[in-house]
mmCIF file with all atom_site columns, C-alpha atoms and ligand atoms in Angstrom:
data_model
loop_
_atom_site.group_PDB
_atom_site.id
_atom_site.type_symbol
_atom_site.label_atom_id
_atom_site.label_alt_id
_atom_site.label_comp_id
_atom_site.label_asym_id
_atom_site.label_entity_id
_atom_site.label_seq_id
_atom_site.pdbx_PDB_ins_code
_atom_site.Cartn_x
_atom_site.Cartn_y
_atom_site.Cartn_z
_atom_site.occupancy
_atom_site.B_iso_or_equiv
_atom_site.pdbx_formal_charge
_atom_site.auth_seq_id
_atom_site.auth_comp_id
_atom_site.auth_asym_id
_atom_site.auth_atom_id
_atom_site.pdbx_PDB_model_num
ATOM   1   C  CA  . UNK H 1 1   ? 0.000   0.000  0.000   1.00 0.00 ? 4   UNK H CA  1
ATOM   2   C  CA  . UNK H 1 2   ? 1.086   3.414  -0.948  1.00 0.00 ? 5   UNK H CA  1
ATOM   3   C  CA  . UNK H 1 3   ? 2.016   5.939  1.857   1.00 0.00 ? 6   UNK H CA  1
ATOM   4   C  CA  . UNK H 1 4   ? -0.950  8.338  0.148   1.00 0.00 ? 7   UNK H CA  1
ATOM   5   C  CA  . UNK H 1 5   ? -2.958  5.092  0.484   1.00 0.00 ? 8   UNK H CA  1
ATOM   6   C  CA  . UNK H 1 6   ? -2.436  4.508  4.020   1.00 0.00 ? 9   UNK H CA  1
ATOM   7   C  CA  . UNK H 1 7   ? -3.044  8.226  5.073   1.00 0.00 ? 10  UNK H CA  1
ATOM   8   C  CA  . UNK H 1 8   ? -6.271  8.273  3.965   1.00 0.00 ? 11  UNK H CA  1
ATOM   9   C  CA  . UNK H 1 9   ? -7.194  4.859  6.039   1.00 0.00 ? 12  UNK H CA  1
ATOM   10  C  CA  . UNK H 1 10  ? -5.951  6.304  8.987   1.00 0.00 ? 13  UNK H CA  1
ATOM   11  C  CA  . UNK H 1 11  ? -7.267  9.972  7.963   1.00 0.00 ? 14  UNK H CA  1
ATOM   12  C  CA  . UNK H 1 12  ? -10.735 7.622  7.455   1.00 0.00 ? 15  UNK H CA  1
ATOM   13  C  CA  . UNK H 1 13  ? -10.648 6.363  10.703  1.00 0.00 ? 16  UNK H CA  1
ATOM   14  C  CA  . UNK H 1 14  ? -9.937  9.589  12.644  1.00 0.00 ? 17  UNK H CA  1
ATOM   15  C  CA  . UNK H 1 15  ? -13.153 11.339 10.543  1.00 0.00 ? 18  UNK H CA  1
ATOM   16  C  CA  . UNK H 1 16  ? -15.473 8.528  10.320  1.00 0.00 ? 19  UNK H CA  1
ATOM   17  C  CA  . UNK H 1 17  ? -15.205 8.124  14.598  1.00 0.00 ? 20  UNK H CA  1
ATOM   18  C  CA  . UNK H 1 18  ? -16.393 11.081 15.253  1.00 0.00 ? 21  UNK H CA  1
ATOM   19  C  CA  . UNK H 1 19  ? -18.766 12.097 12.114  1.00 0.00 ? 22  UNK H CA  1
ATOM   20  C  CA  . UNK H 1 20  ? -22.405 12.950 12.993  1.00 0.00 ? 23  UNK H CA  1
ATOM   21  C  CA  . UNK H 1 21  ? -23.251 14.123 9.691   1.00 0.00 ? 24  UNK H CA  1
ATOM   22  C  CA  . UNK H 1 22  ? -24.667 11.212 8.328   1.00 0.00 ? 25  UNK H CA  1
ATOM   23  C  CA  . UNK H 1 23  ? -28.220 12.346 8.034   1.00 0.00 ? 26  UNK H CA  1
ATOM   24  C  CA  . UNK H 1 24  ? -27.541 15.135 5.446   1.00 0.00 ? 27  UNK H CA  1
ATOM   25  C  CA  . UNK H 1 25  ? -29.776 15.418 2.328   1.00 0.00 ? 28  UNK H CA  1
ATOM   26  C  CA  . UNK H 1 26  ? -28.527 15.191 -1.190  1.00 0.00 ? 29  UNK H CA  1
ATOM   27  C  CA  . UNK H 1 27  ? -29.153 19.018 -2.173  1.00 0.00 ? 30  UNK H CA  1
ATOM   28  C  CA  . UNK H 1 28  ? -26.845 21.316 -1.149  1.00 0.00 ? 31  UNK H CA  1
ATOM   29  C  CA  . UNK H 1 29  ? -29.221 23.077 1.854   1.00 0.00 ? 32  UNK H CA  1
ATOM   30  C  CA  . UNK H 1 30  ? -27.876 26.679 0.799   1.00 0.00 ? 33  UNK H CA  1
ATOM   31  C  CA  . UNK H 1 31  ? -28.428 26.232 -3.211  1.00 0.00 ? 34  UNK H CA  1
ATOM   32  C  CA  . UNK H 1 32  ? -25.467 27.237 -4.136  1.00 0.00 ? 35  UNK H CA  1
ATOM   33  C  CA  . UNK H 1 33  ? -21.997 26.018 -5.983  1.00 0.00 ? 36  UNK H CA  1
ATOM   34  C  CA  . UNK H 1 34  ? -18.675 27.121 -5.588  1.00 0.00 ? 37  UNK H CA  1
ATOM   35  C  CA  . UNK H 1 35  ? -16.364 26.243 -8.725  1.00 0.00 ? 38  UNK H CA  1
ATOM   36  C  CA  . UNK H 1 36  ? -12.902 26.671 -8.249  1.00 0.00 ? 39  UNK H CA  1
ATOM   37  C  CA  . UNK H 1 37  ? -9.260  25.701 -9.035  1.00 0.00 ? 40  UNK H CA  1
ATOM   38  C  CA  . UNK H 1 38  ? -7.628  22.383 -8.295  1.00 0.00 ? 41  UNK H CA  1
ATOM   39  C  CA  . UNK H 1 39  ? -4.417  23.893 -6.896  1.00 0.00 ? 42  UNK H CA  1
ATOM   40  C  CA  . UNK H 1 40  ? -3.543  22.066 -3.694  1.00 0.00 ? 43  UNK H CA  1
ATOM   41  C  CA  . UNK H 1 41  ? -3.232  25.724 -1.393  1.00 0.00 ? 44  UNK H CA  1
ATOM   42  C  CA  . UNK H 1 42  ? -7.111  26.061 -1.864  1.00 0.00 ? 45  UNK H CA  1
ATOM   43  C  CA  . UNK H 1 43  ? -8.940  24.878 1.427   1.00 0.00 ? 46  UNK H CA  1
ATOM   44  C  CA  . UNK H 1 44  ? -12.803 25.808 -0.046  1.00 0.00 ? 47  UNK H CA  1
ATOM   45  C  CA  . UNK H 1 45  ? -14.653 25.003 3.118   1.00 0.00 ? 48  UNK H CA  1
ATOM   46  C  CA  . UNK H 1 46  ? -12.101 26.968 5.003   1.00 0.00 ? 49  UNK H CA  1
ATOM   47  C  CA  . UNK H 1 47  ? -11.259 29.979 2.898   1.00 0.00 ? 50  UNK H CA  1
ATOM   48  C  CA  . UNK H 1 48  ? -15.085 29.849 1.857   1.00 0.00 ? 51  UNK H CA  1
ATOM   49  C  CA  . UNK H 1 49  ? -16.852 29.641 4.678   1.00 0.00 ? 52  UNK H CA  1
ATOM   50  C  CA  . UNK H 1 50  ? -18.558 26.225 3.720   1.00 0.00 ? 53  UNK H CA  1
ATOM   51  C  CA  . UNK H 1 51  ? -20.567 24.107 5.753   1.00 0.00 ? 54  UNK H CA  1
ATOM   52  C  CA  . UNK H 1 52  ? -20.772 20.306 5.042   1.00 0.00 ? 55  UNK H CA  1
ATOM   53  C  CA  . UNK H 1 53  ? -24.061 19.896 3.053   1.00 0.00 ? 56  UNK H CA  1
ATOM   54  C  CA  . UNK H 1 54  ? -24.192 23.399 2.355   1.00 0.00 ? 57  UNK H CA  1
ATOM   55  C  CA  . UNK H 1 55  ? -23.068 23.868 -1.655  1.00 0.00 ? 58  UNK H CA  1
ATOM   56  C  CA  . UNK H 1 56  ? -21.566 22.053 -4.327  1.00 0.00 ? 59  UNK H CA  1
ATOM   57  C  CA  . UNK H 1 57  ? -17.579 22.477 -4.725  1.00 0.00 ? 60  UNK H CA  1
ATOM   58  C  CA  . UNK H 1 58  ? -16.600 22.224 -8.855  1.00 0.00 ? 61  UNK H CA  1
ATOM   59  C  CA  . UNK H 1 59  ? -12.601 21.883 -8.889  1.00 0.00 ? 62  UNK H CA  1
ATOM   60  C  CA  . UNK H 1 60  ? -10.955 21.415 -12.512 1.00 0.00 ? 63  UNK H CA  1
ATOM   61  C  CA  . UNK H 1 61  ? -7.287  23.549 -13.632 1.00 0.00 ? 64  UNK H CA  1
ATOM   62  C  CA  . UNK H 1 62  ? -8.234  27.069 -13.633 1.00 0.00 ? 65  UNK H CA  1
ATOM   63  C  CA  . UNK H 1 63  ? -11.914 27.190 -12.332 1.00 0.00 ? 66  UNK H CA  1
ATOM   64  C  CA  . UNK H 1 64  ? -13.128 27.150 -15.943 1.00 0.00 ? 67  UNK H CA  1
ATOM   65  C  CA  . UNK H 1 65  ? -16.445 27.701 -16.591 1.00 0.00 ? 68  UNK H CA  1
ATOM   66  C  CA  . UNK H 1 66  ? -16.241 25.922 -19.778 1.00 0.00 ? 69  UNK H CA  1
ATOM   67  C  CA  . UNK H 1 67  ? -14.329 22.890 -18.267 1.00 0.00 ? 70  UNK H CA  1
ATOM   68  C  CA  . UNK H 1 68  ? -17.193 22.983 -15.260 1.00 0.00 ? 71  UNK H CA  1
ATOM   69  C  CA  . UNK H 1 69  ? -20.697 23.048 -17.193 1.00 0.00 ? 72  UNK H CA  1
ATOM   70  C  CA  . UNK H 1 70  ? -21.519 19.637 -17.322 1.00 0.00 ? 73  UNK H CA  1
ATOM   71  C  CA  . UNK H 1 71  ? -21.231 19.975 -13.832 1.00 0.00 ? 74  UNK H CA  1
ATOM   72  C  CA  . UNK H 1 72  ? -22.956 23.226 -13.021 1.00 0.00 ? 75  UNK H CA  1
ATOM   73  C  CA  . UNK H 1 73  ? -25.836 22.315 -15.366 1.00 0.00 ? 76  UNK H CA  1
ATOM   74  C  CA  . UNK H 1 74  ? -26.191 18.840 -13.279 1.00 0.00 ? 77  UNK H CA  1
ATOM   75  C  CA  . UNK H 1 75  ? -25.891 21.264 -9.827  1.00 0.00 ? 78  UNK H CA  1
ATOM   76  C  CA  . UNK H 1 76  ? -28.507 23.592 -11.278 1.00 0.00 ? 79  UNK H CA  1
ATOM   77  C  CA  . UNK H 1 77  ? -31.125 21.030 -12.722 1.00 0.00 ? 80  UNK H CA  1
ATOM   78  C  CA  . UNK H 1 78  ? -30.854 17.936 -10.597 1.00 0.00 ? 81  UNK H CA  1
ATOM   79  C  CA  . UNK H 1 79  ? -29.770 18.974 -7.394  1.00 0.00 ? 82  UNK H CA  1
ATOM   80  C  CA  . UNK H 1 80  ? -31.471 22.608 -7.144  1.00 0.00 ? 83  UNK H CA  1
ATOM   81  C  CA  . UNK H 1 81  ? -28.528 25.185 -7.143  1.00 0.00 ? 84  UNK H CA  1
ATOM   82  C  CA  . UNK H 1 82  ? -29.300 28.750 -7.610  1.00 0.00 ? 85  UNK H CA  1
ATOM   83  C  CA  . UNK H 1 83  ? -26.079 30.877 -7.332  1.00 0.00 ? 86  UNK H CA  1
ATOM   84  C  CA  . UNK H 1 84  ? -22.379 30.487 -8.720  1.00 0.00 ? 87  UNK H CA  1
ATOM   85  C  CA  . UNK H 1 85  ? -19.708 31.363 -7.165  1.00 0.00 ? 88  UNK H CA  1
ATOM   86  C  CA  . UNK H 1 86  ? -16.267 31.431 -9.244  1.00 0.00 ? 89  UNK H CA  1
ATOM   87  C  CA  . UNK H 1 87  ? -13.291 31.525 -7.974  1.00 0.00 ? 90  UNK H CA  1
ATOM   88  C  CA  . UNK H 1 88  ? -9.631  32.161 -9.827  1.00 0.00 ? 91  UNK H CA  1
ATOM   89  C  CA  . UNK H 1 89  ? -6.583  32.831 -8.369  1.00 0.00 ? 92  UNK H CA  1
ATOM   90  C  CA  . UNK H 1 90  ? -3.647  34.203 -7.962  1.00 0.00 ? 93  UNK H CA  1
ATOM   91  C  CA  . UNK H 1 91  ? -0.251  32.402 -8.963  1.00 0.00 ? 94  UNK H CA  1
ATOM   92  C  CA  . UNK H 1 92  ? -2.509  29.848 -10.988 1.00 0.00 ? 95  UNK H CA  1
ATOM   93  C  CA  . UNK H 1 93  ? -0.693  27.286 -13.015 1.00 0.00 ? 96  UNK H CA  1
ATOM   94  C  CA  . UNK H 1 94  ? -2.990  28.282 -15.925 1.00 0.00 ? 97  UNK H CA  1
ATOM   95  C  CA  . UNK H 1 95  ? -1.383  31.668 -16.399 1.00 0.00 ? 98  UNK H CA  1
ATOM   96  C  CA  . UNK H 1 96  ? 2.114   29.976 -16.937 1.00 0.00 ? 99  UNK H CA  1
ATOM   97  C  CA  . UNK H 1 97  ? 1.647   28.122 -20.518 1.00 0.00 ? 100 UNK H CA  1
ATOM   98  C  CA  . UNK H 1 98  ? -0.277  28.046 -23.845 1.00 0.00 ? 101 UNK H CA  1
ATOM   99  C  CA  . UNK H 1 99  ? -1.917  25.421 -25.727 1.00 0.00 ? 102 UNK H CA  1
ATOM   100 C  CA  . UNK H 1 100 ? 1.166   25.067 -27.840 1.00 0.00 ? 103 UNK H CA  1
ATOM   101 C  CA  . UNK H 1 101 ? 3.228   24.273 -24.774 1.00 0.00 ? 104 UNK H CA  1
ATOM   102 C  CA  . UNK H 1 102 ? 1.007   22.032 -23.672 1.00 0.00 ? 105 UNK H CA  1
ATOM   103 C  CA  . UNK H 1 103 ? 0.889   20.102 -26.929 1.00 0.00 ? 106 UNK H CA  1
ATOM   104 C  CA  . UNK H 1 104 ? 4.195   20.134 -26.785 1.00 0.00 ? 107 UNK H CA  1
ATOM   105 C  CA  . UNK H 1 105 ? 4.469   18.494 -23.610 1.00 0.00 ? 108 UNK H CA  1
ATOM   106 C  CA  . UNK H 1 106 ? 2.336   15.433 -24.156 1.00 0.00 ? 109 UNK H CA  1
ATOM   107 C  CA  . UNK H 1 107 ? 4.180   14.850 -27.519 1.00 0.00 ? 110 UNK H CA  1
ATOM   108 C  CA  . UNK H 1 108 ? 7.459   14.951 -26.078 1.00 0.00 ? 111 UNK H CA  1
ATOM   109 C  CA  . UNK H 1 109 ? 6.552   13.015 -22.853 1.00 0.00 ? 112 UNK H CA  1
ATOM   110 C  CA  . UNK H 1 110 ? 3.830   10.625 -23.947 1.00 0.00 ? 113 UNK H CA  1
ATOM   111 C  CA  . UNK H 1 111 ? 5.049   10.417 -28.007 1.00 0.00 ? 114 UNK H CA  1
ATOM   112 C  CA  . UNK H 1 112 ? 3.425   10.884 -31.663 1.00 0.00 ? 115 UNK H CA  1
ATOM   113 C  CA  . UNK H 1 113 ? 0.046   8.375  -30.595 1.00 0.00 ? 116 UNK H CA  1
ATOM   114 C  CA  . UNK H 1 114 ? -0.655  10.660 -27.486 1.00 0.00 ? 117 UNK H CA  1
ATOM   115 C  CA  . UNK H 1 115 ? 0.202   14.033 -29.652 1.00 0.00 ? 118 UNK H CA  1
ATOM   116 C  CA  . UNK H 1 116 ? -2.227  12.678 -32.616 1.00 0.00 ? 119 UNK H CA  1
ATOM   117 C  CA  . UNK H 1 117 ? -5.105  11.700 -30.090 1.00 0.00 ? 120 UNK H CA  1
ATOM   118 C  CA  . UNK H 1 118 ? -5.135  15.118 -28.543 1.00 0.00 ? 121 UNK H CA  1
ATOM   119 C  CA  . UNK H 1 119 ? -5.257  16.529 -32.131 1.00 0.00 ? 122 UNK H CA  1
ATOM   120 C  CA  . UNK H 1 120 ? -8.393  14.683 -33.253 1.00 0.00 ? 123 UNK H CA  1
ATOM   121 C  CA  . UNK H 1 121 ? -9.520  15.571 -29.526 1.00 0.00 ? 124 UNK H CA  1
ATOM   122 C  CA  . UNK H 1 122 ? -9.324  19.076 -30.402 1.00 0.00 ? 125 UNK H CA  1
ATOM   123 C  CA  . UNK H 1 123 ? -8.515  19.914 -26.440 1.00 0.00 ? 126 UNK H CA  1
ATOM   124 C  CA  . UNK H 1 124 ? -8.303  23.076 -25.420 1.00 0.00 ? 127 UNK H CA  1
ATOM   125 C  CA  . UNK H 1 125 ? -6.564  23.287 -22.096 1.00 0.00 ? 128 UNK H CA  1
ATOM   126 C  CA  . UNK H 1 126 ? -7.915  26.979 -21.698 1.00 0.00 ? 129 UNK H CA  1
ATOM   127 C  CA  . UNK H 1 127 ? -4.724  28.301 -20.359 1.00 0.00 ? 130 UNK H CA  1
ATOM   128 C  CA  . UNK H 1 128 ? -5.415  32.466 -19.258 1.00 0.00 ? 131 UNK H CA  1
ATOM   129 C  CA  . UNK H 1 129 ? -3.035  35.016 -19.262 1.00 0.00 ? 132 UNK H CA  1
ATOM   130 C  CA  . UNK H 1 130 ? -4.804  37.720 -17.331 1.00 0.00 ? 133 UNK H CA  1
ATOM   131 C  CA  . UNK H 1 131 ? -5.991  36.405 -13.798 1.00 0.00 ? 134 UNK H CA  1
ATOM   132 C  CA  . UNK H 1 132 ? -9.272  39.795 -13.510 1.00 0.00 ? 135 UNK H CA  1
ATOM   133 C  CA  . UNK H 1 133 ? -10.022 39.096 -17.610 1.00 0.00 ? 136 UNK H CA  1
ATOM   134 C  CA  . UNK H 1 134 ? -10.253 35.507 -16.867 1.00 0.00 ? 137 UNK H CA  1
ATOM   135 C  CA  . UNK H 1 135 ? -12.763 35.808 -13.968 1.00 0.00 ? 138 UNK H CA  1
ATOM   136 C  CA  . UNK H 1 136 ? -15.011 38.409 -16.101 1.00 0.00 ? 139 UNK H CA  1
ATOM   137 C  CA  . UNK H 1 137 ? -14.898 36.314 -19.307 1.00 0.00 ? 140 UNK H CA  1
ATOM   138 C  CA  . UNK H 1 138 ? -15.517 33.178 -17.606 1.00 0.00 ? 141 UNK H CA  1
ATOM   139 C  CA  . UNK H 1 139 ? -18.694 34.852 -15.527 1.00 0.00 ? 142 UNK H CA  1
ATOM   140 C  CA  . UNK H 1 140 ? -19.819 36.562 -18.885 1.00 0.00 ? 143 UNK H CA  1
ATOM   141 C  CA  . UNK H 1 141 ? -19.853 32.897 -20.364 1.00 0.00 ? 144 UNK H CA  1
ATOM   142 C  CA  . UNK H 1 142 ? -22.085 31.890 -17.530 1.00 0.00 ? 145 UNK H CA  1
ATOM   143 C  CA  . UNK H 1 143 ? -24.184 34.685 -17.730 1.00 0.00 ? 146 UNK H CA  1
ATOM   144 C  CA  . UNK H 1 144 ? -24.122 33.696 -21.723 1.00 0.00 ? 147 UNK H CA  1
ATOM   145 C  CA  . UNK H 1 145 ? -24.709 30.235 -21.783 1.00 0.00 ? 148 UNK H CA  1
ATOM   146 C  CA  . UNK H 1 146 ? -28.333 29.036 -22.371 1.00 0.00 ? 149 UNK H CA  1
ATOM   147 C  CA  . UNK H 1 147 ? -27.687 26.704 -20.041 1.00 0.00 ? 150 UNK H CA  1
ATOM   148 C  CA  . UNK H 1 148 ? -27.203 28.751 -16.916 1.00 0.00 ? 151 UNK H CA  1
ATOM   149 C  CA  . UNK H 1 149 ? -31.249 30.485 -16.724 1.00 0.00 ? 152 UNK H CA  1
ATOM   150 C  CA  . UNK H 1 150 ? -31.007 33.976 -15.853 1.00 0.00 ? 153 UNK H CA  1
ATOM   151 C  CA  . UNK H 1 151 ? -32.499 33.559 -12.541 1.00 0.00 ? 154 UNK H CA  1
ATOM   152 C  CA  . UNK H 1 152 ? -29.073 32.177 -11.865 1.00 0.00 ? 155 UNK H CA  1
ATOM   153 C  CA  . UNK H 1 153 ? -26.853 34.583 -9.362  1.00 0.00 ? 156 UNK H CA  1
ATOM   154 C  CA  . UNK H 1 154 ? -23.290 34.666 -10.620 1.00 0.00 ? 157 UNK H CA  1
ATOM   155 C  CA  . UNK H 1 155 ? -20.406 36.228 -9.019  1.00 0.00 ? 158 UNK H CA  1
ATOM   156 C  CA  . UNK H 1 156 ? -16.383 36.034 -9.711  1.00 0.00 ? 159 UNK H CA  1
ATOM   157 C  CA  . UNK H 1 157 ? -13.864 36.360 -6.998  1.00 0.00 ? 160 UNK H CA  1
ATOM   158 C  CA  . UNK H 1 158 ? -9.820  36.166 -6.732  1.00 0.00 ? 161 UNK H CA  1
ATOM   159 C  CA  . UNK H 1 159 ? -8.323  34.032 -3.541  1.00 0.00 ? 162 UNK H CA  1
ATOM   160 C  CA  . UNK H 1 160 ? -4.868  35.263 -3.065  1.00 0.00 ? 163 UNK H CA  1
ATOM   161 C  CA  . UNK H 1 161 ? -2.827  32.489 -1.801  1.00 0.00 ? 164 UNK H CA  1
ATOM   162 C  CA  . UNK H 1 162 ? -0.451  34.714 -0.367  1.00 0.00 ? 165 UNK H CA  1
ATOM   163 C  CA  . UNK H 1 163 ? -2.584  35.667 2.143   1.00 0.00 ? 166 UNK H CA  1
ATOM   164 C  CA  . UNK H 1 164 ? -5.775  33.891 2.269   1.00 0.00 ? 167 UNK H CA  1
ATOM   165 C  CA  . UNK H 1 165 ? -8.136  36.451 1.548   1.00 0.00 ? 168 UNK H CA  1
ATOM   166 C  CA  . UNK H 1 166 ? -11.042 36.264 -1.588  1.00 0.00 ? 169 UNK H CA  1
ATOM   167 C  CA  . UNK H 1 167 ? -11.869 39.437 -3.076  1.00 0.00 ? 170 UNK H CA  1
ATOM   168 C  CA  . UNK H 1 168 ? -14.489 40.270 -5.395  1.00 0.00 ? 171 UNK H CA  1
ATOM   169 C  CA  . UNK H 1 169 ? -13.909 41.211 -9.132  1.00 0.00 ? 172 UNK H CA  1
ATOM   170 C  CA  . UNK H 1 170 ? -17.577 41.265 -10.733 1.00 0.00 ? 173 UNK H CA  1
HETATM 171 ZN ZN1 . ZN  Y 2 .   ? -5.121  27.323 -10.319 1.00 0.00 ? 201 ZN  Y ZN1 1
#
């Protein structure tokens, strides 16, 4: 077993002694999603102020909106969400490459086959280059999108993980 492995059975048996949560219902009970970055200094609950049961958490590279859909439009339709919440930030890994690095990347580490499937793929790994034009263009999509009604609230913040604090951009 891996040492990762092992962490989470102990980390499991730690939580699961204690947890008293069990009886929580399948909606988020404050309607509302948060969709934010992968990177590994974001604590959501924490830095968000989010309850267990309270709102969906969306995590892909960059807190795309385009990445997230197929998960906001399951939050919004199935499961009763009512507000987005995005949230960039700052010293994101997708402000340090382009597509063609990327390509470049995966051809040189993972050869021709994996280069020529990501061509026919057409992926777009919807690297940014401005952290504030990212947040606006990614709410604007949202606000765009058919599939977000405009009942929807939508916000777009910046978490500075320099110092822990989320500010508002739009
Ligand atoms: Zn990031």
């Amino acid at each position: 077993m891996s040492a990762i492995q092992k962490n989470i059975e102990t980390a499991s048996e730690n939580y699961s002694a204690s947890f008293t949560k069990g009886h929580l219902a399948l909606p988020p009970a404050k309607k509302y999603l948060v969709l934010t970055c992968m990177d590994a200094r974001i604590d959501p609950a924490q830095a968000f102020g989010i309850e267990l049961g309270d709102a969906h958490v969306i995590r892909n590279a960059g807190a795309s909106a385009r990445d997230g859909l197929r998960s906001i439009v399951i939050s919004e339709q199935l499961l009763g969400t009512q507000e987005i919440v995005l949230v960039k930030h700052t010293g994101c890994g997708m402000l340090t490459f382009t597509n063609d690095d990327a390509y470049g990347l995966v051809e040189k580490n993972l050869g021709s086959d994996a280069a020529a499937e990501l061509k026919s793929r057409n992926l777009d790994f919807l690297p940014f280059s401005d952290l504030e034009r990212a947040v606006n263009e990614d709410v604007e999509y949202l606000r765009d999108t058919k599939l977000v009604p405009d009942s929807v609230t939508i916000s777009g913040w910046i978490y500075e993980v320099e110092t822990g604090r989320t500010r508002r951009v739009v």
